N, CA, C and O atoms as a DFTB+ gen file, in Angstrom:
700 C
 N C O
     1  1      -7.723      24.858      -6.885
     2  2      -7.064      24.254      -5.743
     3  2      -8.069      23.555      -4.838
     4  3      -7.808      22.462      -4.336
     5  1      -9.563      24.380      -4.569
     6  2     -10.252      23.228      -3.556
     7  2     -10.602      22.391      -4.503
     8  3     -10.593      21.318      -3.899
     9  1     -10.938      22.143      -5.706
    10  2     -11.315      20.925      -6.571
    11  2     -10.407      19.883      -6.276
    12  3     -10.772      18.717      -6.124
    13  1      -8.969      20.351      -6.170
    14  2      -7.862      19.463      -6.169
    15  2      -7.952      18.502      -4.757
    16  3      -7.530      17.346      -4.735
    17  1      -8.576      19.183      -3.580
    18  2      -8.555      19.139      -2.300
    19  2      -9.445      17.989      -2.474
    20  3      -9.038      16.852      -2.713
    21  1     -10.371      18.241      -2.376
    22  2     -11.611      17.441      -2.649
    23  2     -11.564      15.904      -3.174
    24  3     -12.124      14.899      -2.736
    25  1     -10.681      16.098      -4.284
    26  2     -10.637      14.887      -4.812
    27  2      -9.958      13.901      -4.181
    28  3     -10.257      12.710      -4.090
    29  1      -8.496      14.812      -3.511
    30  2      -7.804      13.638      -2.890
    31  2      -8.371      13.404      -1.863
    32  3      -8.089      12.344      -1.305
    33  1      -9.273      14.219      -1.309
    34  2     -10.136      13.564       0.558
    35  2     -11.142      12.539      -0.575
    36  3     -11.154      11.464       0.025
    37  1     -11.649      12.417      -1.373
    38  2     -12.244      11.316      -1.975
    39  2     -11.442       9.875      -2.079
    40  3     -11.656       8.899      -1.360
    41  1     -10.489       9.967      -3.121
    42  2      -9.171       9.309      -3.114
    43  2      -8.724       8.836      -2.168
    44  3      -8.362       7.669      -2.315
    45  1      -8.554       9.370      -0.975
    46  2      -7.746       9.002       0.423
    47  2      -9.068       8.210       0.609
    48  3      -8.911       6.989       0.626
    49  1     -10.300       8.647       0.748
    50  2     -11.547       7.524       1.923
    51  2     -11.750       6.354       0.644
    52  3     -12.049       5.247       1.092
    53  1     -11.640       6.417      -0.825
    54  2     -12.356       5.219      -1.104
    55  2     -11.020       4.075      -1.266
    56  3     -11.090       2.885      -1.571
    57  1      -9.634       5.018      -0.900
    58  2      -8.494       3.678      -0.294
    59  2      -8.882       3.202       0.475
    60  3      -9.190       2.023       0.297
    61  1      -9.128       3.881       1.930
    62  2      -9.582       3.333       3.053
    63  2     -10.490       2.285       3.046
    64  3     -10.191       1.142       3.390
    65  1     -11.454       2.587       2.714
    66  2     -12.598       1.803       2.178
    67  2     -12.601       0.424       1.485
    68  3     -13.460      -0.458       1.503
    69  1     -11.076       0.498       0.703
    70  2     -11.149      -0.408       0.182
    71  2     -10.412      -1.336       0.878
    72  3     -10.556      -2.528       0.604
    73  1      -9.490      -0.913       1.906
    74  2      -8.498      -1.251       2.644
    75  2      -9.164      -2.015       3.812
    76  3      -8.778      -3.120       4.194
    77  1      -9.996      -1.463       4.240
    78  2     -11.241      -1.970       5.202
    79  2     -11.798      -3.697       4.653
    80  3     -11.633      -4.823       5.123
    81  1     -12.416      -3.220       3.596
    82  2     -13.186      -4.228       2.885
    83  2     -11.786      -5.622       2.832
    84  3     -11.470      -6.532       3.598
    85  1     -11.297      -5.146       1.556
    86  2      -9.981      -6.238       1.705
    87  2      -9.825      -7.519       3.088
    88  3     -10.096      -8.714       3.205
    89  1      -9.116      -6.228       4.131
    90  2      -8.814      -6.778       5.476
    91  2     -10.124      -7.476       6.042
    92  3     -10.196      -8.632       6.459
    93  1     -10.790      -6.862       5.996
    94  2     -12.424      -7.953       6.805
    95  2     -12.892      -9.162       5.983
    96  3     -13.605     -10.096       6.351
    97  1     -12.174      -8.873       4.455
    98  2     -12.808     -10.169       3.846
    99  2     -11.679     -11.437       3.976
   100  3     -12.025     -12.610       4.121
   101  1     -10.257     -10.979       3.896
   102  2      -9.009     -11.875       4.319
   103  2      -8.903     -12.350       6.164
   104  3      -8.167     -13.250       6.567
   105  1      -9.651     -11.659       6.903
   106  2      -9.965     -11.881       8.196
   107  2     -11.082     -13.333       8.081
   108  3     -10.706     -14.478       8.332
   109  1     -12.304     -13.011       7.706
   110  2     -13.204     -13.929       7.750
   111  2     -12.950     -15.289       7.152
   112  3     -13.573     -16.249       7.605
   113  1     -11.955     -15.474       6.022
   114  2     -11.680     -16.626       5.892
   115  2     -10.429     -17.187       6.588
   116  3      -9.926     -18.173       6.049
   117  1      -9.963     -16.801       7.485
   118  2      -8.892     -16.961       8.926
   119  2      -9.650     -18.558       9.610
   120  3      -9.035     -19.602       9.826
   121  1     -11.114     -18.301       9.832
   122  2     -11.984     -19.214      10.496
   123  2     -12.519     -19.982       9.495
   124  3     -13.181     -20.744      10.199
   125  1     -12.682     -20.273       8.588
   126  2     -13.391     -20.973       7.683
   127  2     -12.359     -21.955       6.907
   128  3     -13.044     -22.832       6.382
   129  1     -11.528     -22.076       6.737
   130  2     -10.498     -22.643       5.222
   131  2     -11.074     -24.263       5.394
   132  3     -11.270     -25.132       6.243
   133  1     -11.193     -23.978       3.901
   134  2     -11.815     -25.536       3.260
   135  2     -10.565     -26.469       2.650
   136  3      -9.398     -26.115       2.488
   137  1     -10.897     -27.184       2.493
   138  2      -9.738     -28.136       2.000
   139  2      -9.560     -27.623       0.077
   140  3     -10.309     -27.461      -0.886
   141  1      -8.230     -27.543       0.359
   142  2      -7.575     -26.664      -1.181
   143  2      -7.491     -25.224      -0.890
   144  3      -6.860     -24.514      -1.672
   145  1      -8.046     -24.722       0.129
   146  2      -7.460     -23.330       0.176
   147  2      -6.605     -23.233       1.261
   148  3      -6.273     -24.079       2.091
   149  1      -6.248     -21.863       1.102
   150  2      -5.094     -21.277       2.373
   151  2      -5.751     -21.217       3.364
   152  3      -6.970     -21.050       3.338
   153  1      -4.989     -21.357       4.538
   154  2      -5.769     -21.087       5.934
   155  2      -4.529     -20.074       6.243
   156  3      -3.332     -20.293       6.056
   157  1      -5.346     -18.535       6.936
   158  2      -4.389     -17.573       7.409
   159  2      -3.443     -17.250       8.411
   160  3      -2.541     -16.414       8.452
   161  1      -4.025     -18.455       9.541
   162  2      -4.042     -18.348      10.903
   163  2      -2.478     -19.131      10.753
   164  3      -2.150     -20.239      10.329
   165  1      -1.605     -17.812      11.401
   166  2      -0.030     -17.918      11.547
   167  2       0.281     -19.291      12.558
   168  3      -0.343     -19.649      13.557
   169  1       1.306     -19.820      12.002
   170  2       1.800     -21.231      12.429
   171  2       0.188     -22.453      12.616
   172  3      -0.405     -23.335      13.236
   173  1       0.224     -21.959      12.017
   174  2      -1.220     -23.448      11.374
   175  2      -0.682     -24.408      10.426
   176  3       0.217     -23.993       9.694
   177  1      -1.008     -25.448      10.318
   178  2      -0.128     -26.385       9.922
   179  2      -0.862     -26.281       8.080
   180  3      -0.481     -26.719       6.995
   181  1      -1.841     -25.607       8.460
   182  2      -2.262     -25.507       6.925
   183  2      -1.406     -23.932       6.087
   184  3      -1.653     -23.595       4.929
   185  1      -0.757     -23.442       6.698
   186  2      -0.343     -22.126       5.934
   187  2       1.244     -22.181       5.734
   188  3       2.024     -22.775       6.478
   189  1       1.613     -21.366       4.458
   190  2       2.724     -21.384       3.931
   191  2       3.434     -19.473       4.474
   192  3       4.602     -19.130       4.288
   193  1       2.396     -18.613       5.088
   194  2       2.471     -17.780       5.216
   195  2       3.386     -16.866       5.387
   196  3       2.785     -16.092       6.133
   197  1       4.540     -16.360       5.199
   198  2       5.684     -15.815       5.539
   199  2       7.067     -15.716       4.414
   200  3       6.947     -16.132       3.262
   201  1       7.927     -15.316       4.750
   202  2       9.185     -15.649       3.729
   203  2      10.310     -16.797       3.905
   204  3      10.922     -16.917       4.966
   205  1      10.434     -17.254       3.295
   206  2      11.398     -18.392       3.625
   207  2      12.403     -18.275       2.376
   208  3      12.190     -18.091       1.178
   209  1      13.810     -18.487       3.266
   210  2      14.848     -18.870       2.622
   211  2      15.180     -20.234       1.426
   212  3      14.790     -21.263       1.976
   213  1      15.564     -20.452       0.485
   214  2      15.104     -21.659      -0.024
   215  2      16.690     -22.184      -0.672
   216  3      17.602     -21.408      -0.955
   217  1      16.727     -23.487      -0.794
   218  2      18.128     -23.796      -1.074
   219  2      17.645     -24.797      -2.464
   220  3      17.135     -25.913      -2.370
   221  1      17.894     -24.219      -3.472
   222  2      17.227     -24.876      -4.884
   223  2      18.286     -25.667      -5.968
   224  3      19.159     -25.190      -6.693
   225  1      17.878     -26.955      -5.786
   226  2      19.251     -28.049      -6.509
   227  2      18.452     -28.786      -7.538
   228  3      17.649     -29.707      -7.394
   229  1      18.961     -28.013      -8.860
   230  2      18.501     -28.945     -10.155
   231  2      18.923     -30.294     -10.716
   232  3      19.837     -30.415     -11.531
   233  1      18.404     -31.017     -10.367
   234  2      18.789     -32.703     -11.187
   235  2      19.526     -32.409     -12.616
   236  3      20.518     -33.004     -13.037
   237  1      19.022     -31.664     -13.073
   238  2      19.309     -31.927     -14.859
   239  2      19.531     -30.083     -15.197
   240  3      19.096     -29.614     -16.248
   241  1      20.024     -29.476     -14.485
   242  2      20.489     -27.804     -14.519
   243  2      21.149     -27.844     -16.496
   244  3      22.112     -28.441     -16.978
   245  1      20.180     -26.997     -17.108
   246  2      20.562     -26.858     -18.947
   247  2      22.519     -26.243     -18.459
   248  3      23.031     -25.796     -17.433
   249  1      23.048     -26.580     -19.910
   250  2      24.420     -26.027     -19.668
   251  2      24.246     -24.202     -19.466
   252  3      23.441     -23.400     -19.941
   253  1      25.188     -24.085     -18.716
   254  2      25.492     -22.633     -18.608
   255  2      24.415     -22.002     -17.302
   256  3      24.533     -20.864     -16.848
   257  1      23.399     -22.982     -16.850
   258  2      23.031     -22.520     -15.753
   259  2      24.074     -23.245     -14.509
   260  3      24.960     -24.098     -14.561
   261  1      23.428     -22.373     -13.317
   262  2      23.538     -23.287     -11.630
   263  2      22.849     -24.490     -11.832
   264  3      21.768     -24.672     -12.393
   265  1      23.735     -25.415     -11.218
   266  2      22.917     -26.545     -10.553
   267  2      22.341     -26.449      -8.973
   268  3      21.660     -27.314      -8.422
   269  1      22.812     -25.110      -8.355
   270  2      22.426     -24.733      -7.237
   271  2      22.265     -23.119      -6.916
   272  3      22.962     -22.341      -7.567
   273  1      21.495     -22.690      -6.073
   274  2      21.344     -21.327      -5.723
   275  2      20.258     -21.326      -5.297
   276  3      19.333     -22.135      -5.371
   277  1      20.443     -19.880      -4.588
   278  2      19.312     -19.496      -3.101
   279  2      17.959     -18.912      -4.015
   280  3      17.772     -18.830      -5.229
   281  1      17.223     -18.595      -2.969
   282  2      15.557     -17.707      -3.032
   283  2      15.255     -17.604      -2.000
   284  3      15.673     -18.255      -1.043
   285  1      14.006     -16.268      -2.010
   286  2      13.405     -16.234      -1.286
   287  2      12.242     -16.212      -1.699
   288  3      11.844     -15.390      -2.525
   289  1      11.530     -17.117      -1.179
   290  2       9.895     -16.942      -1.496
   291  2       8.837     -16.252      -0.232
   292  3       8.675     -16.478       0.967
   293  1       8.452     -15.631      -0.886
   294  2       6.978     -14.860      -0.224
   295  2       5.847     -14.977      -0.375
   296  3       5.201     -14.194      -1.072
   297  1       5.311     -16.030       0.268
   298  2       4.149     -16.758       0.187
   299  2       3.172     -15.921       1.372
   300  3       3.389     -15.859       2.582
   301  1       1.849     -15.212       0.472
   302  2       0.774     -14.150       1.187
   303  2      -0.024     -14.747       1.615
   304  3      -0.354     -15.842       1.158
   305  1      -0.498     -14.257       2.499
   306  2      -2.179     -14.983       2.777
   307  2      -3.358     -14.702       1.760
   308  3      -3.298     -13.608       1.200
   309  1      -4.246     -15.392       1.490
   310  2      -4.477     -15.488       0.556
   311  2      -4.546     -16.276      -0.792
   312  3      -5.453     -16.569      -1.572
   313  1      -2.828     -16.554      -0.715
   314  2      -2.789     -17.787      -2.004
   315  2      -1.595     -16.733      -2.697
   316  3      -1.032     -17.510      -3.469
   317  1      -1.264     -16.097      -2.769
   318  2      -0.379     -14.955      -3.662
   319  2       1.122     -15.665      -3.378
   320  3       1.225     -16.260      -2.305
   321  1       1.979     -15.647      -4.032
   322  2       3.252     -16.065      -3.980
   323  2       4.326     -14.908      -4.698
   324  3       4.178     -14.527      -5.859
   325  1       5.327     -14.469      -3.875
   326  2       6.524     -13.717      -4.610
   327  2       7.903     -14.406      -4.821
   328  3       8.236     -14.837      -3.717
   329  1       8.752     -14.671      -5.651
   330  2       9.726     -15.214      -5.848
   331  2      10.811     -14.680      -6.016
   332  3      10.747     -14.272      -7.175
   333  1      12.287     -14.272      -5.402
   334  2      13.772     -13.613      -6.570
   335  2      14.444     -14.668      -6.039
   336  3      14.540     -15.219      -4.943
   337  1      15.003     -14.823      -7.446
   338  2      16.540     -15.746      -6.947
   339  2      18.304     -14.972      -7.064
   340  3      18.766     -13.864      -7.335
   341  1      18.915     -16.535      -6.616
   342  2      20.296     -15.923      -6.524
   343  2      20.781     -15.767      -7.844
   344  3      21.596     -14.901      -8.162
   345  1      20.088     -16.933      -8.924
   346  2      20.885     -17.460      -9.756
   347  2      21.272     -16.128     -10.646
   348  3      20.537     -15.146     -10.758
   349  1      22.726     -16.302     -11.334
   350  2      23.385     -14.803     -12.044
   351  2      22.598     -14.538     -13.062
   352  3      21.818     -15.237     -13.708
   353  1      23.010     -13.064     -13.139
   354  2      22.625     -12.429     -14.143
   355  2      21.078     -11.991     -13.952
   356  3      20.254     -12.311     -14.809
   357  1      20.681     -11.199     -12.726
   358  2      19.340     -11.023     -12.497
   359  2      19.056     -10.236     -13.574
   360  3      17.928     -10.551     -13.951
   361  1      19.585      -9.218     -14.384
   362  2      18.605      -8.616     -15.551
   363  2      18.003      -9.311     -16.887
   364  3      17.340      -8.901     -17.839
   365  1      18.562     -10.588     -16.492
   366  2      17.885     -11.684     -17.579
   367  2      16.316     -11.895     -17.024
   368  3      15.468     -11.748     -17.905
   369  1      15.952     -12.129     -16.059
   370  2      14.774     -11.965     -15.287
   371  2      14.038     -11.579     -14.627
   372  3      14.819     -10.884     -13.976
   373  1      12.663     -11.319     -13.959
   374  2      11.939     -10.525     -13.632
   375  2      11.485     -11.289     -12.257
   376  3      11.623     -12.503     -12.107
   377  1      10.922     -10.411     -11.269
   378  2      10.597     -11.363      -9.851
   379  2       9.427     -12.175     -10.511
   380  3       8.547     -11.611     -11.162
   381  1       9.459     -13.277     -10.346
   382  2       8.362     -14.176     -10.116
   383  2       7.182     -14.078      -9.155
   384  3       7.346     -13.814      -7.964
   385  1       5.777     -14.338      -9.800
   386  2       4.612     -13.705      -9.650
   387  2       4.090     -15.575      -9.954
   388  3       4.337     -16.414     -10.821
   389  1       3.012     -15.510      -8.275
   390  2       2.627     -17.331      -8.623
   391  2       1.688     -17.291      -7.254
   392  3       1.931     -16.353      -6.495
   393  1       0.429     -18.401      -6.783
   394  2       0.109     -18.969      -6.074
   395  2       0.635     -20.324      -5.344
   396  3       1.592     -21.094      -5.415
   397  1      -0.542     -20.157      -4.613
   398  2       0.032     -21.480      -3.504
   399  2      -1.014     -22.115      -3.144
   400  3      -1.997     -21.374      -3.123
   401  1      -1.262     -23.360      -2.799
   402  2      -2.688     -23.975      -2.296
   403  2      -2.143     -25.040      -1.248
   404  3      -1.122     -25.700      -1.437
   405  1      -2.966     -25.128      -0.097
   406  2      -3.218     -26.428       0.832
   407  2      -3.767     -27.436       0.033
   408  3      -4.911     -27.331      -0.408
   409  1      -2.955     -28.537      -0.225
   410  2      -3.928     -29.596      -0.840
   411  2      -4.336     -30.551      -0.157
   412  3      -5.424     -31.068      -0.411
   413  1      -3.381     -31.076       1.063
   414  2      -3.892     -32.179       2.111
   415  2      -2.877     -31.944       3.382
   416  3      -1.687     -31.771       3.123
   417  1      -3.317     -31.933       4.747
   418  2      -1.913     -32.488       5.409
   419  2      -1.244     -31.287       5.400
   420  3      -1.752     -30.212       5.083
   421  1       0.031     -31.485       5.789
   422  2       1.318     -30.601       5.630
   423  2       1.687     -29.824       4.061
   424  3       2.382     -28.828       3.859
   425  1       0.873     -30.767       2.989
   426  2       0.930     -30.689       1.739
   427  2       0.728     -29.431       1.191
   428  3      -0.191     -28.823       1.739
   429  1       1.552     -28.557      -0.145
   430  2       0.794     -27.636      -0.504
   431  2       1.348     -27.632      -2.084
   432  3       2.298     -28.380      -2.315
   433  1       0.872     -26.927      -3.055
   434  2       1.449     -26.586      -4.166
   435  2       1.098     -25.457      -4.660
   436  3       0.075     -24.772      -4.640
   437  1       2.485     -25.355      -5.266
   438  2       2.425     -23.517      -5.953
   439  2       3.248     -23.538      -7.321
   440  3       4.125     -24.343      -7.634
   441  1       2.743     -22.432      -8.080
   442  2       3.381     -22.600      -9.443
   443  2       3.634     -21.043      -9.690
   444  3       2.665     -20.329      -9.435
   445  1       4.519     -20.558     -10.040
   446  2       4.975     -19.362     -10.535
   447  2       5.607     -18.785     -11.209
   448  3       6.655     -19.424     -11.302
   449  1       5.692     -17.504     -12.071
   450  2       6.495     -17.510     -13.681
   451  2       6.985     -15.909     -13.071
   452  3       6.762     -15.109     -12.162
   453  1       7.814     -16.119     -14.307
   454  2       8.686     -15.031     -14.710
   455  2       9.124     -14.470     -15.702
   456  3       9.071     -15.280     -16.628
   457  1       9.690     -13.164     -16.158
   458  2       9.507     -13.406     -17.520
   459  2      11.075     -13.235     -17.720
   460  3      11.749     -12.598     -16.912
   461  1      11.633     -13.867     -18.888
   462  2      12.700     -13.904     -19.341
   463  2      13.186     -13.049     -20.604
   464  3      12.464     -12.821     -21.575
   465  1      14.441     -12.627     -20.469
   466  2      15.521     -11.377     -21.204
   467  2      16.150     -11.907     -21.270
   468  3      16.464     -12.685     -20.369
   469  1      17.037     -11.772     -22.967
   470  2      18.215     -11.988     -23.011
   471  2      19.043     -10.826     -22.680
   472  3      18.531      -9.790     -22.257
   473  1      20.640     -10.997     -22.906
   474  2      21.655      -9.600     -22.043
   475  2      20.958      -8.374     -22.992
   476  3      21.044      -7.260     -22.475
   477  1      20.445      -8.416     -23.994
   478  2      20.367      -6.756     -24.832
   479  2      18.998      -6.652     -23.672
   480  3      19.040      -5.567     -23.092
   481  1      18.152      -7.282     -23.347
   482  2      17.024      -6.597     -22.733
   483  2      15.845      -7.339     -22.990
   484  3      14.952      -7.665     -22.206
   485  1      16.006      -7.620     -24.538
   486  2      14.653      -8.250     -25.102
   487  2      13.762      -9.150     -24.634
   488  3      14.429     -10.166     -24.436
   489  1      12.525      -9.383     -24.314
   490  2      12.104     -10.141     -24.023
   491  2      12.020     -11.413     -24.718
   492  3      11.637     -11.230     -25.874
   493  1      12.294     -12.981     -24.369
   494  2      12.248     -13.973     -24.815
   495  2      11.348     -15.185     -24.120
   496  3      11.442     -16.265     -24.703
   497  1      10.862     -15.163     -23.458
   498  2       9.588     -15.934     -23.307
   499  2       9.159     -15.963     -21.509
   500  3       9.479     -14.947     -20.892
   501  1       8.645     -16.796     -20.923
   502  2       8.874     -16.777     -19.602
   503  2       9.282     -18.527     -19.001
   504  3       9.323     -19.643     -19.519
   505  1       9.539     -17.914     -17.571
   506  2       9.564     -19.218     -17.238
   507  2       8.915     -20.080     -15.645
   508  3       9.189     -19.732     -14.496
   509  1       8.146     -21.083     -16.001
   510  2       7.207     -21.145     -14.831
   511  2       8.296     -22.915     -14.127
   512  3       9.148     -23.710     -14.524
   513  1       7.356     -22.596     -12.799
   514  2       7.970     -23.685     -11.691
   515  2       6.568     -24.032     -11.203
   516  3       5.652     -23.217     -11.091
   517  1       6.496     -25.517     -10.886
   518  2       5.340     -25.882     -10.520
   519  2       6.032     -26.958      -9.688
   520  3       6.886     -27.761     -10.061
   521  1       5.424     -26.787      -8.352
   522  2       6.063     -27.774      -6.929
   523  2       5.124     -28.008      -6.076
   524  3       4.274     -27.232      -5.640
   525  1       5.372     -29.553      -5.753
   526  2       4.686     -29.827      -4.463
   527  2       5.658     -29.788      -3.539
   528  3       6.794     -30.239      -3.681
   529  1       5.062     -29.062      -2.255
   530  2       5.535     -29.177      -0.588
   531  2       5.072     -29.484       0.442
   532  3       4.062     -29.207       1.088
   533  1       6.081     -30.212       0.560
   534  2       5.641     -30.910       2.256
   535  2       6.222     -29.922       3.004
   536  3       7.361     -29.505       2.794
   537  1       5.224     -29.381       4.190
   538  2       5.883     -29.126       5.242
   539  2       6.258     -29.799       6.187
   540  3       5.774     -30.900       6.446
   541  1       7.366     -29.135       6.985
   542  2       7.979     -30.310       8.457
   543  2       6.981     -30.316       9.258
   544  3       5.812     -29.993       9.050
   545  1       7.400     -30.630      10.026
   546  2       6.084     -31.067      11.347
   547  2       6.601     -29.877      12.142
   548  3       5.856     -28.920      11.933
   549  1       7.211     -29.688      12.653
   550  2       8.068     -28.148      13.053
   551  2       7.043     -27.018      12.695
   552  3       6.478     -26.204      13.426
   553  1       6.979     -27.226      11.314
   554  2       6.428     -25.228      10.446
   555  2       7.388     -24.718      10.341
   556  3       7.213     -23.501      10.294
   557  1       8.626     -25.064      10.257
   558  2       9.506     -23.777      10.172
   559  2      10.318     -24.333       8.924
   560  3      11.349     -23.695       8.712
   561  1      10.041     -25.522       7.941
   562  2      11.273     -25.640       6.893
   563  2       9.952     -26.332       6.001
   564  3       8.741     -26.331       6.220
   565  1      10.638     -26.815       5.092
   566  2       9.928     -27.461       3.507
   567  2      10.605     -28.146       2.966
   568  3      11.819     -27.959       3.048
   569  1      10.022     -29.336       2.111
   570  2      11.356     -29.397       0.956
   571  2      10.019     -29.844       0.031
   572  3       8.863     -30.147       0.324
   573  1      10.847     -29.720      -1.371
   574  2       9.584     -29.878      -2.506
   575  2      10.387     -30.447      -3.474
   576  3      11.609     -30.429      -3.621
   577  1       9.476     -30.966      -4.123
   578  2      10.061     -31.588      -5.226
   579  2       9.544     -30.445      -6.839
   580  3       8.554     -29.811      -6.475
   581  1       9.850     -30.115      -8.120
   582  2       9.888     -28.303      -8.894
   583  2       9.936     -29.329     -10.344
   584  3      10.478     -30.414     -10.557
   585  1       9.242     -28.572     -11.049
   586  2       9.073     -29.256     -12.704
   587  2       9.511     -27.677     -13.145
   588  3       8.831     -26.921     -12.451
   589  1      10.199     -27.076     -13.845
   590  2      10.840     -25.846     -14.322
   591  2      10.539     -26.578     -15.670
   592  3      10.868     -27.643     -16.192
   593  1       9.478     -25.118     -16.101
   594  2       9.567     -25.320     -17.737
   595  2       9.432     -23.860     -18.594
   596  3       8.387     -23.229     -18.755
   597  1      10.509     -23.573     -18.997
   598  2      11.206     -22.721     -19.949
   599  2       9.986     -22.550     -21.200
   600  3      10.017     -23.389     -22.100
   601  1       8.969     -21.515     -21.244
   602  2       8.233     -21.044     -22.372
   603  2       8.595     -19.942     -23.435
   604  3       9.065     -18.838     -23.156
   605  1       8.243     -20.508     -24.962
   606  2       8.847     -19.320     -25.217
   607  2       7.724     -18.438     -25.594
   608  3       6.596     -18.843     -25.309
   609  1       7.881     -16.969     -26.359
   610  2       6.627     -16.159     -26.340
   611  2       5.751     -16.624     -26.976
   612  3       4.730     -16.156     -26.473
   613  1       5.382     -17.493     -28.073
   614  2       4.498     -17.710     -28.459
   615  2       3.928     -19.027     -27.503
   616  3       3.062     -19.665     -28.102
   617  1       4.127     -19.348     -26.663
   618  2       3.616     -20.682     -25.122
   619  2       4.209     -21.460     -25.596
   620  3       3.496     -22.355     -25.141
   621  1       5.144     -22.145     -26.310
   622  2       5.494     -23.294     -26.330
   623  2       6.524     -23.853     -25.635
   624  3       7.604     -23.264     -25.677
   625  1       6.448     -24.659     -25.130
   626  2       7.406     -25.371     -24.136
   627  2       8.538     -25.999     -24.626
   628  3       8.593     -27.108     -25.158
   629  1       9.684     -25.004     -24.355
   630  2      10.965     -25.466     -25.199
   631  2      11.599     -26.581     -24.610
   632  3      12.112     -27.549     -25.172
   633  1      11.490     -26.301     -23.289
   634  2      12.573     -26.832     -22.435
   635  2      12.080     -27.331     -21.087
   636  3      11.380     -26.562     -20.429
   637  1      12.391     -28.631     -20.564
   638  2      11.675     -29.096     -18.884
   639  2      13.215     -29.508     -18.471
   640  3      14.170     -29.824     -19.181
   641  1      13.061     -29.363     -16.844
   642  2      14.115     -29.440     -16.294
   643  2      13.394     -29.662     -14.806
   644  3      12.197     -29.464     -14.602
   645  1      14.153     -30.016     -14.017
   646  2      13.947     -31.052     -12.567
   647  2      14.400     -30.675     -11.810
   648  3      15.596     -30.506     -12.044
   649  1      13.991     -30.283     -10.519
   650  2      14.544     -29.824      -9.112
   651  2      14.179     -30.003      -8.224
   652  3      12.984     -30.293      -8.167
   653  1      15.119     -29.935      -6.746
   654  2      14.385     -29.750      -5.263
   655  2      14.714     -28.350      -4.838
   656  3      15.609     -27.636      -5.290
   657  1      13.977     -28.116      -4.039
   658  2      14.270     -27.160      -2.824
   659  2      13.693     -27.831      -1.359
   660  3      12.809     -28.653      -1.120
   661  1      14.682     -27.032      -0.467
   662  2      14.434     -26.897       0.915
   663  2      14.427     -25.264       1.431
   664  3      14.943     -24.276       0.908
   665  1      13.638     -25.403       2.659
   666  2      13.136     -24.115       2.793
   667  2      13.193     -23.837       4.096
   668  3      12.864     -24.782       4.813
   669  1      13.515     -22.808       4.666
   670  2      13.504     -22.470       6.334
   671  2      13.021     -21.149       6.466
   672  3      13.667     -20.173       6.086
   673  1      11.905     -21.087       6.992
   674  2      10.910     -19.759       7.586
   675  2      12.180     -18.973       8.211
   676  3      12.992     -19.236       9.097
   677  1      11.955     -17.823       7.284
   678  2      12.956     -16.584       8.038
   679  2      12.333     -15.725       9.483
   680  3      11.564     -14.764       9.449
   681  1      12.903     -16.369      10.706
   682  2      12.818     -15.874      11.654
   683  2      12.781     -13.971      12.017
   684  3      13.349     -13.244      11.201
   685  1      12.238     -13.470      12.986
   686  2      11.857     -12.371      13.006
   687  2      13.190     -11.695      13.818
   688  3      12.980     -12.045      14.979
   689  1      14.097     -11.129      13.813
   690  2      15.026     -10.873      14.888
   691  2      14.454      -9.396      15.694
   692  3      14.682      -8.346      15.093
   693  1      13.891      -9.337      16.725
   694  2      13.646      -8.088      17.767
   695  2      14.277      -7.474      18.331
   696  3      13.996      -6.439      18.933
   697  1      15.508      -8.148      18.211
   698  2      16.701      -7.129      19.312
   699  2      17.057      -5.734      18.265
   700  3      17.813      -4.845      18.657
């Protein structure tokens, strides 16, 4: 039992530790961001930082999908991106896992995949989105223009398809 003790007061400080490190190294580049990276510093015209609502309309939607439906994206500091959508049948897919970059301006781009199931479960390939965004002059919305391309497991690109989204920073409610 004190062996057991021990280990987790080890365990618990080299989280800390690492938790420390992390935060002071995502702090220091707050003041520094170069052109192509994220800048951290909240409502900066260079950061995508926060969650936003997204309203996603495919030009050329394959049969049997939406030509429309929601998301939310969760864009980290850092560069990290999280994705779920509305579109049906979420056990066909997995949350989407992707970055994000400042490229100029209001400008940014991010690309992110997912992996794809048919209804038994099986896995059948994934599928990535690659978009440029403008932000408003505001900071609080987006719209982008999305290249969706359908991979199957062995990488080959079965399928391309065309979209926009628009986007509105989900406000904090305090009451």
């Amino acid at each position: 039992m004190r062996n057991l003790k021990k280990t987790v007061i080890v365990l618990v400080t080299l989280l800390v530790a690492l938790f420390t490190a992390t935060t002071t190294a995502a702090l220091a580049n707050t003041s520094n961001a170069e052109p192509g990276r994220t800048c951290l510093r909240p409502g900066h015209s260079h950061s995508l930082t926060g969650t936003w609502a997204t309203k996603v309309q495919l030009s050329d939607a394959p049969p049997g999908a939406p030509a429309a439906f929601t998301a939310l994206d969760t864009f980290l500091p850092g560069g990290g991106l999280l994705v779920s959508s509305s579109a049906p049948n979420p056990a066909t897919r997995s949350l989407a896992h992707g970055t994000w970059i400042h490229t100029h301006g209001r400008q940014f781009k991010s690309t992110f995949v997912w992996f794809r199931f048919d209804p038994t479960g099986q896995y059948v390939g994934t599928q990535r989105v690659q978009r440029t965004i403008q932000l408003a002059k505001g900071q609080a919305s987006f719209h982008s223009t999305d290249v969706i391309e359908v991979i199957a497991p062995n990488g080959v690109v079965v399928a391309t398809f065309h979209g926009t989204e628009v986007g509105e920073l989900l406000d904090v409610d305090v009451h």
